Every structure is written in structure tokens, then in C-alpha cells.
């Protein structure tokens, strides 16, 4: 695992999504590294991190969750605040469920709780949002746009160039394996009982996200056994850590700066 490390203080791990890389958190890293130890990996298959062959290597459990624990181990940390966008958010949810002691605060961006995400995919009313998922699963690399096209959402020219370079180093098959290994083909069954999230949880999303319907965040409070805040950003799309960078950074800092004693745990 390749990761960026900057600053000192309470640790925050930033997990990117698709199509992105660790440096996609540049604005958050620059703003927060003065007061926090900021860690931002390239997820496996992306950028400079290893790219094992075969879709089983990209299963959330245990592989993608274990990758985050490996970074904590490398930093000699037992716990950190975890921030995740898109697939990084899904990894963060599962980490908080399966290894609650490792997650001090949980913050997700454009990433519903896994139960609600799969329910949204299964709902025929949302077919307009998730067509790309099925294309990636079925058509494979032929359905994947070029790195330049995948990076076209980045407004800043230097950031876009850095993302293009990272995507050219990524493995297209590995990237698609996130969708193949973790989202069932055909009918999507409902997830059974899951552990409640114990960490204080902040979920942020854009109301104009073309890939995730806002309704997928409606059940968030039922999945968390602690203080929970769901914040909708009017007019924002999917990549809110870029589109509303200053606001998102302020919300992250305000959430992770609070001592756990400020939150009321119900367990």
C-alpha cells in the first residue's frame, strides 16, 4: 500500500473512491496537516499501490478492510478517525462495523451505509443512477473510459493532470473488480443483520449526485448507535471533497476535533 503521510497530531485516514487517488484529498491534507496526522493511501489496484490479479482480492471483507488496518499498523496506531468517499466510504462503513475499536470518528462522503446502498441498487426506480455499475460488471474493461475521460470531473488543471497520471498507473481490471467482488450480479439481496456503528458518524452528500440518489441516506440513523449527523449539500454532485472543498474540510475538522466525551454513546 502506498500512502501519503503529513503532519502530526490526532490521526485521520482518508480513503478515496473511484475514479480517484490518495492525492485527490490534497485540499483536505493541506488544510489539516497543521493539527493532525493525515494519511491518504492509494487503494489497492490504484496508483502506486499493489494490484493483485483476480476479483477475489478486492472483496471488502477481509481484503479492503485489512488494507486500512495495515496502514494503522505501519503508523503504530490502534485507532484513527476514518474519512471515506465513494468506495472509500464503503470500506470505512465496513471497518467501523467489523473493527469498531479502530474507528474513533467516522465520516463518509457520497457513500450511503452498505445496506442502503445495495437497496438503492436493487430498486428499479433508481436504474438511471446505477447503469454504469452493470456495464462495469458485464462489459469489463471495454466499458471503462480512458484516464483522461475519467478525470474530466476535476476542475483544477494540475489536480486533473495528477489524477490522469495516477489512473494510467492503475490496473483497469483491478478497478472494475471493486464492482465485481462486492455488488452481486442480477438480483441484489437485502443484507441481513449487521453490527451497529459505534463511532460518532457524519455522512455528507450532494443533493445533485448523479450516481447515488439522496434517498439512499434516509436510513442512516438506524444503522448507528451513537451521535449521527447527515448533511446534504444543496447543488453539489458526487465529488464533494473537490466541489465544496472548504466546507467539507471544515465539517471534517469540526467533527474529528471533538473529544469522544462530547458524543453520547447509547450502548
mmCIF file of C-alpha atoms in Angstrom:
data_model
loop_
_atom_site.group_PDB
_atom_site.id
_atom_site.type_symbol
_atom_site.label_atom_id
_atom_site.label_comp_id
_atom_site.label_asym_id
_atom_site.label_seq_id
_atom_site.Cartn_x
_atom_site.Cartn_y
_atom_site.Cartn_z
ATOM 1 C CA UNK A 1 0.000 0.000 0.000
ATOM 2 C CA UNK A 2 1.302 3.412 -0.995
ATOM 3 C CA UNK A 3 0.081 6.281 1.165
ATOM 4 C CA UNK A 4 0.700 9.958 1.748
ATOM 5 C CA UNK A 5 1.577 10.942 5.317
ATOM 6 C CA UNK A 6 1.735 14.509 6.547
ATOM 7 C CA UNK A 7 1.602 16.444 9.792
ATOM 8 C CA UNK A 8 1.355 15.357 13.398
ATOM 9 C CA UNK A 9 -1.430 15.097 15.937
ATOM 10 C CA UNK A 10 -4.592 13.005 16.110
ATOM 11 C CA UNK A 11 -4.631 10.697 13.071
ATOM 12 C CA UNK A 12 -7.093 10.897 10.184
ATOM 13 C CA UNK A 13 -7.135 8.320 7.385
ATOM 14 C CA UNK A 14 -8.645 9.455 4.063
ATOM 15 C CA UNK A 15 -9.919 6.727 1.730
ATOM 16 C CA UNK A 16 -10.620 7.745 -1.866
ATOM 17 C CA UNK A 17 -13.189 6.326 -4.254
ATOM 18 C CA UNK A 18 -13.490 5.753 -7.995
ATOM 19 C CA UNK A 19 -12.038 7.292 -10.089
ATOM 20 C CA UNK A 20 -9.592 8.984 -7.713
ATOM 21 C CA UNK A 21 -6.356 8.538 -5.769
ATOM 22 C CA UNK A 22 -4.846 9.466 -2.424
ATOM 23 C CA UNK A 23 -3.726 12.868 -3.657
ATOM 24 C CA UNK A 24 -7.343 13.659 -4.500
ATOM 25 C CA UNK A 25 -7.590 14.718 -0.848
ATOM 26 C CA UNK A 26 -4.943 17.416 -1.459
ATOM 27 C CA UNK A 27 -7.066 20.298 -0.212
ATOM 28 C CA UNK A 28 -8.004 18.448 2.971
ATOM 29 C CA UNK A 29 -4.408 17.326 3.522
ATOM 30 C CA UNK A 30 -3.041 20.855 3.138
ATOM 31 C CA UNK A 31 -5.655 22.340 5.453
ATOM 32 C CA UNK A 32 -5.492 19.714 8.207
ATOM 33 C CA UNK A 33 -1.860 18.615 8.386
ATOM 34 C CA UNK A 34 -1.015 21.503 10.711
ATOM 35 C CA UNK A 35 -3.070 19.958 13.516
ATOM 36 C CA UNK A 36 -3.491 16.300 12.523
ATOM 37 C CA UNK A 37 -1.517 13.323 11.283
ATOM 38 C CA UNK A 38 -3.087 12.881 7.849
ATOM 39 C CA UNK A 39 -2.813 9.574 5.958
ATOM 40 C CA UNK A 40 -4.162 9.110 2.434
ATOM 41 C CA UNK A 41 -3.490 5.816 0.606
ATOM 42 C CA UNK A 42 -3.949 4.807 -2.991
ATOM 43 C CA UNK A 43 -6.420 1.944 -2.582
ATOM 44 C CA UNK A 44 -5.246 -1.439 -3.848
ATOM 45 C CA UNK A 45 -5.346 -1.556 -7.615
ATOM 46 C CA UNK A 46 -4.972 2.232 -7.877
ATOM 47 C CA UNK A 47 -1.944 4.432 -8.476
ATOM 48 C CA UNK A 48 1.214 3.271 -6.743
ATOM 49 C CA UNK A 49 -0.338 0.579 -4.563
ATOM 50 C CA UNK A 50 -0.101 -3.135 -5.421
ATOM 51 C CA UNK A 51 -2.538 -4.583 -7.950
ATOM 52 C CA UNK A 52 -3.167 -8.282 -7.231
ATOM 53 C CA UNK A 53 -4.857 -10.233 -10.013
ATOM 54 C CA UNK A 54 -8.312 -11.729 -9.608
ATOM 55 C CA UNK A 55 -11.534 -10.161 -8.364
ATOM 56 C CA UNK A 56 -11.483 -12.076 -5.050
ATOM 57 C CA UNK A 57 -8.573 -9.885 -3.935
ATOM 58 C CA UNK A 58 -10.931 -6.874 -3.980
ATOM 59 C CA UNK A 59 -13.570 -8.189 -1.589
ATOM 60 C CA UNK A 60 -14.407 -5.734 1.156
ATOM 61 C CA UNK A 61 -14.045 -8.485 3.743
ATOM 62 C CA UNK A 62 -11.365 -9.157 4.580
ATOM 63 C CA UNK A 63 -9.076 -7.569 1.994
ATOM 64 C CA UNK A 64 -10.066 -3.912 1.641
ATOM 65 C CA UNK A 65 -10.759 -3.541 5.356
ATOM 66 C CA UNK A 66 -7.456 -5.216 6.198
ATOM 67 C CA UNK A 67 -5.608 -2.728 3.989
ATOM 68 C CA UNK A 68 -6.717 0.117 6.268
ATOM 69 C CA UNK A 69 -5.663 -1.836 9.355
ATOM 70 C CA UNK A 70 -2.272 -2.399 7.721
ATOM 71 C CA UNK A 71 -1.790 1.349 7.359
ATOM 72 C CA UNK A 72 -2.664 1.866 11.021
ATOM 73 C CA UNK A 73 -0.162 -0.853 11.929
ATOM 74 C CA UNK A 74 2.542 0.762 9.789
ATOM 75 C CA UNK A 75 1.922 4.017 11.654
ATOM 76 C CA UNK A 76 1.850 2.199 15.019
ATOM 77 C CA UNK A 77 -1.736 3.322 15.580
ATOM 78 C CA UNK A 78 -4.556 1.374 17.175
ATOM 79 C CA UNK A 79 -7.252 3.878 16.201
ATOM 80 C CA UNK A 80 -7.897 6.807 13.860
ATOM 81 C CA UNK A 81 -10.683 8.948 12.535
ATOM 82 C CA UNK A 82 -11.696 7.491 9.171
ATOM 83 C CA UNK A 83 -12.926 9.586 6.234
ATOM 84 C CA UNK A 84 -14.088 7.836 3.068
ATOM 85 C CA UNK A 85 -15.550 8.916 -0.262
ATOM 86 C CA UNK A 86 -17.438 6.601 -2.642
ATOM 87 C CA UNK A 87 -15.747 3.145 -2.401
ATOM 88 C CA UNK A 88 -13.538 4.545 0.340
ATOM 89 C CA UNK A 89 -16.704 5.360 2.253
ATOM 90 C CA UNK A 90 -17.967 1.804 1.831
ATOM 91 C CA UNK A 91 -14.668 0.484 3.182
ATOM 92 C CA UNK A 92 -14.973 2.914 6.101
ATOM 93 C CA UNK A 93 -18.501 1.688 6.923
ATOM 94 C CA UNK A 94 -17.371 -1.950 6.963
ATOM 95 C CA UNK A 95 -14.274 -1.166 9.013
ATOM 96 C CA UNK A 96 -16.444 0.610 11.593
ATOM 97 C CA UNK A 97 -18.783 -2.389 11.718
ATOM 98 C CA UNK A 98 -16.177 -5.144 11.869
ATOM 99 C CA UNK A 99 -13.361 -3.488 13.844
ATOM 100 C CA UNK A 100 -15.107 -0.757 15.865
ATOM 101 C CA UNK A 101 -12.133 -0.243 18.148
ATOM 102 C CA UNK A 102 -10.099 1.053 15.179
ATOM 103 C CA UNK A 103 -12.521 3.883 14.296
ATOM 104 C CA UNK A 104 -12.567 6.962 16.527
ATOM 105 C CA UNK A 105 -14.829 9.075 14.317
ATOM 106 C CA UNK A 106 -16.484 8.003 11.055
ATOM 107 C CA UNK A 107 -17.097 10.437 8.187
ATOM 108 C CA UNK A 108 -18.450 9.329 4.827
ATOM 109 C CA UNK A 109 -18.833 11.374 1.648
ATOM 110 C CA UNK A 110 -21.298 10.404 -1.105
ATOM 111 C CA UNK A 111 -21.394 6.902 0.355
ATOM 112 C CA UNK A 112 -24.566 5.502 1.947
ATOM 113 C CA UNK A 113 -24.472 2.761 4.544
ATOM 114 C CA UNK A 114 -23.871 -0.529 2.646
ATOM 115 C CA UNK A 115 -27.362 -1.816 3.410
ATOM 116 C CA UNK A 116 -28.965 1.301 1.955
ATOM 117 C CA UNK A 117 -26.588 1.390 -0.993
ATOM 118 C CA UNK A 118 -27.494 -2.139 -2.084
ATOM 119 C CA UNK A 119 -31.172 -1.425 -1.530
ATOM 120 C CA UNK A 120 -30.860 1.608 -3.789
ATOM 121 C CA UNK A 121 -29.196 -0.500 -6.489
ATOM 122 C CA UNK A 122 -31.965 -3.109 -6.231
ATOM 123 C CA UNK A 123 -34.741 -0.517 -6.575
ATOM 124 C CA UNK A 124 -35.863 -0.314 -10.248
ATOM 125 C CA UNK A 125 -36.764 3.327 -9.689
ATOM 126 C CA UNK A 126 -33.026 4.068 -9.390
ATOM 127 C CA UNK A 127 -31.920 2.408 -12.616
ATOM 128 C CA UNK A 128 -30.871 5.775 -14.002
ATOM 129 C CA UNK A 129 -28.250 6.090 -11.276
ATOM 130 C CA UNK A 130 -26.591 2.689 -11.428
ATOM 131 C CA UNK A 131 -26.407 1.714 -15.097
ATOM 132 C CA UNK A 132 -22.637 2.208 -15.070
ATOM 133 C CA UNK A 133 -22.279 -0.434 -12.336
ATOM 134 C CA UNK A 134 -23.797 -3.129 -14.534
ATOM 135 C CA UNK A 135 -21.725 -2.010 -17.519
ATOM 136 C CA UNK A 136 -18.538 -2.323 -15.473
ATOM 137 C CA UNK A 137 -19.536 -5.766 -14.231
ATOM 138 C CA UNK A 138 -20.630 -7.196 -17.560
ATOM 139 C CA UNK A 139 -18.663 -5.440 -20.287
ATOM 140 C CA UNK A 140 -15.440 -5.225 -18.322
ATOM 141 C CA UNK A 141 -12.540 -3.073 -19.454
ATOM 142 C CA UNK A 142 -14.342 -2.240 -22.697
ATOM 143 C CA UNK A 143 -16.801 -0.180 -20.620
ATOM 144 C CA UNK A 144 -14.105 1.763 -18.787
ATOM 145 C CA UNK A 145 -13.441 5.269 -20.150
ATOM 146 C CA UNK A 146 -9.897 6.467 -20.765
ATOM 147 C CA UNK A 147 -7.929 8.049 -17.878
ATOM 148 C CA UNK A 148 -8.451 11.467 -19.446
ATOM 149 C CA UNK A 149 -12.207 10.927 -19.576
ATOM 150 C CA UNK A 150 -12.297 9.505 -16.052
ATOM 151 C CA UNK A 151 -10.502 12.592 -14.741
ATOM 152 C CA UNK A 152 -12.683 15.103 -16.599
ATOM 153 C CA UNK A 153 -14.696 15.856 -13.432
ATOM 154 C CA UNK A 154 -11.664 17.569 -11.820
ATOM 155 C CA UNK A 155 -11.845 21.328 -12.392
ATOM 156 C CA UNK A 156 -8.290 22.255 -11.362
ATOM 157 C CA UNK A 157 -5.864 21.587 -14.223
ATOM 158 C CA UNK A 158 -2.955 20.472 -12.018
ATOM 159 C CA UNK A 159 -5.175 18.177 -9.951
ATOM 160 C CA UNK A 160 -6.654 16.721 -13.144
ATOM 161 C CA UNK A 161 -3.188 16.061 -14.566
ATOM 162 C CA UNK A 162 -2.131 14.310 -11.332
ATOM 163 C CA UNK A 163 -5.236 12.120 -11.411
ATOM 164 C CA UNK A 164 -4.702 11.186 -15.072
ATOM 165 C CA UNK A 165 -1.132 10.148 -14.266
ATOM 166 C CA UNK A 166 -2.330 8.057 -11.319
ATOM 167 C CA UNK A 167 -5.106 6.383 -13.327
ATOM 168 C CA UNK A 168 -2.580 5.445 -16.029
ATOM 169 C CA UNK A 169 -0.641 3.625 -13.298
ATOM 170 C CA UNK A 170 -3.806 1.917 -12.058
ATOM 171 C CA UNK A 171 -4.937 -1.516 -13.256
ATOM 172 C CA UNK A 172 -8.269 -1.293 -15.150
ATOM 173 C CA UNK A 173 -9.185 -4.857 -14.218
ATOM 174 C CA UNK A 174 -8.448 -4.170 -10.559
ATOM 175 C CA UNK A 175 -10.566 -1.029 -10.583
ATOM 176 C CA UNK A 176 -13.518 -2.936 -12.055
ATOM 177 C CA UNK A 177 -13.054 -5.723 -9.535
ATOM 178 C CA UNK A 178 -14.431 -3.450 -6.810
ATOM 179 C CA UNK A 179 -17.793 -3.728 -8.582
ATOM 180 C CA UNK A 180 -17.464 -7.413 -9.433
ATOM 181 C CA UNK A 181 -16.374 -8.592 -5.988
ATOM 182 C CA UNK A 182 -18.796 -6.558 -3.866
ATOM 183 C CA UNK A 183 -22.030 -5.977 -5.817
ATOM 184 C CA UNK A 184 -23.973 -9.107 -6.818
ATOM 185 C CA UNK A 185 -24.850 -9.603 -10.459
ATOM 186 C CA UNK A 186 -28.559 -9.889 -11.143
ATOM 187 C CA UNK A 187 -30.914 -9.626 -8.196
ATOM 188 C CA UNK A 188 -29.346 -7.813 -5.233
ATOM 189 C CA UNK A 189 -30.394 -9.466 -1.962
ATOM 190 C CA UNK A 190 -31.003 -7.495 1.189
ATOM 191 C CA UNK A 191 -28.176 -7.631 3.732
ATOM 192 C CA UNK A 192 -29.030 -9.487 6.916
ATOM 193 C CA UNK A 193 -28.255 -8.353 10.461
ATOM 194 C CA UNK A 194 -25.227 -6.075 10.754
ATOM 195 C CA UNK A 195 -23.461 -4.624 13.789
ATOM 196 C CA UNK A 196 -24.479 -1.066 14.564
ATOM 197 C CA UNK A 197 -21.803 1.566 14.068
ATOM 198 C CA UNK A 198 -20.393 2.611 17.434
ATOM 199 C CA UNK A 199 -18.340 5.609 16.291
ATOM 200 C CA UNK A 200 -19.905 9.076 16.101
ATOM 201 C CA UNK A 201 -20.844 9.301 12.433
ATOM 202 C CA UNK A 202 -21.098 12.163 9.958
ATOM 203 C CA UNK A 203 -22.484 11.425 6.480
ATOM 204 C CA UNK A 204 -22.225 14.129 3.805
ATOM 205 C CA UNK A 205 -23.676 14.019 0.301
ATOM 206 C CA UNK A 206 -24.571 16.297 -2.587
ATOM 207 C CA UNK A 207 -28.217 16.671 -3.490
ATOM 208 C CA UNK A 208 -27.331 16.614 -7.218
ATOM 209 C CA UNK A 209 -25.198 13.471 -7.116
ATOM 210 C CA UNK A 210 -25.824 11.692 -10.456
ATOM 211 C CA UNK A 211 -24.575 8.332 -9.141
ATOM 212 C CA UNK A 212 -26.236 7.967 -5.723
ATOM 213 C CA UNK A 213 -29.850 9.004 -5.009
ATOM 214 C CA UNK A 214 -30.391 11.183 -1.954
ATOM 215 C CA UNK A 215 -32.986 8.688 -0.711
ATOM 216 C CA UNK A 216 -30.180 6.187 -0.064
ATOM 217 C CA UNK A 217 -29.189 8.208 3.016
ATOM 218 C CA UNK A 218 -32.642 8.099 4.620
ATOM 219 C CA UNK A 219 -31.968 5.085 6.845
ATOM 220 C CA UNK A 220 -28.558 6.191 8.150
ATOM 221 C CA UNK A 221 -29.704 6.904 11.705
ATOM 222 C CA UNK A 222 -30.978 3.345 12.145
ATOM 223 C CA UNK A 223 -27.508 1.927 11.483
ATOM 224 C CA UNK A 224 -25.575 3.915 14.105
ATOM 225 C CA UNK A 225 -25.597 3.542 17.883
ATOM 226 C CA UNK A 226 -24.095 6.951 18.586
ATOM 227 C CA UNK A 227 -24.490 10.588 17.637
ATOM 228 C CA UNK A 228 -25.183 10.786 13.899
ATOM 229 C CA UNK A 229 -25.387 13.733 11.516
ATOM 230 C CA UNK A 230 -26.476 13.507 7.883
ATOM 231 C CA UNK A 231 -25.624 16.677 5.968
ATOM 232 C CA UNK A 232 -26.949 17.363 2.461
ATOM 233 C CA UNK A 233 -25.034 19.893 0.360
ATOM 234 C CA UNK A 234 -27.552 21.619 -1.948
ATOM 235 C CA UNK A 235 -26.464 21.742 -5.577
ATOM 236 C CA UNK A 236 -23.345 19.637 -5.034
ATOM 237 C CA UNK A 237 -22.648 16.487 -7.025
ATOM 238 C CA UNK A 238 -20.702 13.317 -6.253
ATOM 239 C CA UNK A 239 -17.178 14.640 -5.693
ATOM 240 C CA UNK A 240 -17.981 16.986 -2.852
ATOM 241 C CA UNK A 241 -14.445 16.988 -1.404
ATOM 242 C CA UNK A 242 -13.495 18.875 -4.593
ATOM 243 C CA UNK A 243 -16.696 20.760 -5.408
ATOM 244 C CA UNK A 244 -17.220 22.071 -1.865
ATOM 245 C CA UNK A 245 -13.691 21.557 -0.570
ATOM 246 C CA UNK A 246 -13.604 24.327 2.029
ATOM 247 C CA UNK A 247 -16.992 23.409 3.508
ATOM 248 C CA UNK A 248 -16.228 19.685 3.563
ATOM 249 C CA UNK A 249 -12.852 20.311 5.216
ATOM 250 C CA UNK A 250 -14.431 22.492 7.905
ATOM 251 C CA UNK A 251 -17.056 19.837 8.625
ATOM 252 C CA UNK A 252 -14.410 17.106 8.872
ATOM 253 C CA UNK A 253 -12.220 19.173 11.177
ATOM 254 C CA UNK A 254 -15.118 20.150 13.423
ATOM 255 C CA UNK A 255 -16.241 16.528 13.726
ATOM 256 C CA UNK A 256 -12.871 14.912 14.444
ATOM 257 C CA UNK A 257 -11.733 17.705 16.776
ATOM 258 C CA UNK A 258 -14.472 16.886 19.252
ATOM 259 C CA UNK A 259 -13.474 14.587 22.120
ATOM 260 C CA UNK A 260 -15.477 11.404 22.345
ATOM 261 C CA UNK A 261 -16.891 12.627 25.646
ATOM 262 C CA UNK A 262 -18.908 15.171 23.632
ATOM 263 C CA UNK A 263 -20.776 12.343 21.971
ATOM 264 C CA UNK A 264 -23.390 10.199 23.677
ATOM 265 C CA UNK A 265 -22.866 6.505 23.106
ATOM 266 C CA UNK A 266 -26.003 4.504 23.768
ATOM 267 C CA UNK A 267 -24.539 1.003 24.118
#
